[in-house]
Amino acid sequence: MASEIIRQIADYLIAAEVDKREVVKVTSKIKPDLTVEEAYEAQELLVQKKLDEGKRIVGPKMGLTSKAKWDQMGVSEPIYGYIFDYMLIDNGGALPYSELIHPKVEAEIAFVIGEDIEGPGITGAQVLAKTEYVLPALEIIDSRYENFNFTHTDVIADNTSASRVVFGNTLKKPSEFDLELVGSTLSINGKIRELGTGAAVLGHPANAIAVLANVLARKGERILKGDIILSGAITSAVLLNVGDFVSAKFDGLGEVTFTVTE
């Protein structure tokens, strides 16, 4: 059973998302010494509450997947959260700004898993062997915290700022690419704002999926066949505004777009 403090954290963050309002970070408001283990407990309770409401998990998502982010946040491995079905937006569709708080967008490569992946000891090469397809994606992150001010345990508890996702329509076999070399440009209203390559994600996006498998193994869990996993940001995140037309182009994987509406 979750402790009272863990339940309080989960309810606090769920209410912030539902009410579409930013809140003071957990480590300032509720528990200054929040540990990684406690943060994941709060995230698990938050996820379970969503499942109890009838929402469905699409797959995990990775965060803090660059060494620069590790240094910035004082961590030594990526973090993970979960994408739900209610977060999906069609490619070319609309993102209603009124449903969110202060959304940002970043370009990512997603993996469609073809076989269960169970750690420990999983490598990027093993992940690629068990990946059915890769596809391009735009992740809209929307931290529930004021001014995006949080520690890494705060963001874990907040389901790693998961908010909305736009998947592209192009499914490719990973063997067709050197994914670390796949480039992406992120444009807002026709102007390139950010760019990057797959190597920005731990040297290769599959490495982030391998880390996930190995971290889940500590809890006796595994990556499941059919999961669609966001491997981590290729580009930096860009703040969105009403009226923005967002486009990301990926070498060999096509284009993903959406428009921000009121």
XYZ file of N, CA and C in Angstrom, residues 9 12-13 22-32 34 73 143-155 157-158:
93
model
N 1.128 13.143 -2.989
C 1.892 13.612 -4.157
C 1.157 13.273 -5.448
N -1.950 15.408 -5.850
C -1.523 16.796 -6.099
C -1.210 17.010 -7.580
N -0.487 16.056 -8.174
C -0.069 16.199 -9.569
C -1.207 15.878 -10.544
N -0.491 25.327 -13.057
C 0.839 24.992 -12.575
C 0.877 25.061 -11.060
N 1.745 24.232 -10.490
C 1.834 24.153 -9.030
C 3.306 24.223 -8.605
N 3.513 24.505 -7.334
C 4.862 24.498 -6.767
C 5.374 23.059 -6.758
N 6.658 22.878 -7.054
C 7.221 21.535 -7.129
C 7.039 20.783 -5.806
N 6.930 19.460 -5.933
C 6.698 18.594 -4.778
C 7.770 18.778 -3.712
N 9.019 18.921 -4.142
C 10.117 19.020 -3.184
C 10.141 20.348 -2.438
N 9.334 21.311 -2.866
C 9.160 22.550 -2.101
C 7.879 22.526 -1.275
N 6.851 21.874 -1.820
C 5.516 21.941 -1.223
C 5.231 20.797 -0.249
N 5.687 19.571 -0.600
C 5.231 18.396 0.146
C 6.366 17.631 0.825
N 7.414 17.286 0.054
C 8.472 16.429 0.616
C 9.833 16.845 0.061
N 10.560 17.686 0.773
C 11.848 18.190 0.282
C 12.870 17.097 0.009
N 12.391 14.050 -1.187
C 11.803 13.012 -2.044
C 12.899 12.230 -2.757
N 20.918 18.087 -14.159
C 19.998 17.633 -13.119
C 20.681 16.843 -12.013
N 5.071 20.194 -18.178
C 5.313 20.056 -16.743
C 4.205 20.753 -15.965
N 3.774 20.105 -14.913
C 2.755 20.717 -14.073
C 3.358 21.734 -13.105
N 4.661 21.913 -13.129
C 5.335 22.785 -12.164
C 5.503 24.208 -12.687
N 5.444 25.163 -11.767
C 5.612 26.577 -12.098
C 6.956 26.808 -12.785
N 6.881 27.485 -13.931
C 8.091 27.919 -14.642
C 9.049 26.770 -14.965
N 8.501 25.561 -15.107
C 9.345 24.386 -15.379
C 10.462 24.264 -14.336
N 10.156 24.621 -13.102
C 11.133 24.578 -12.020
C 10.941 23.288 -11.237
N 11.883 22.336 -11.415
C 11.753 21.055 -10.735
C 13.113 20.365 -10.614
N 13.188 19.437 -9.671
C 14.335 18.535 -9.557
C 14.006 17.262 -10.328
N 14.992 16.354 -10.436
C 14.707 15.144 -11.215
C 13.706 14.237 -10.507
N 13.641 14.269 -9.173
C 12.607 13.463 -8.517
C 11.224 14.082 -8.700
N 11.147 15.411 -8.741
C 9.862 16.065 -9.041
C 9.326 15.619 -10.391
N 10.187 15.610 -11.400
C 9.719 15.300 -12.749
C 9.384 13.820 -12.899
N 8.008 11.985 -10.504
C 6.676 11.887 -9.899
C 5.605 12.427 -10.827
N 5.954 13.434 -11.612
C 5.027 14.083 -12.541
C 4.940 13.339 -13.876
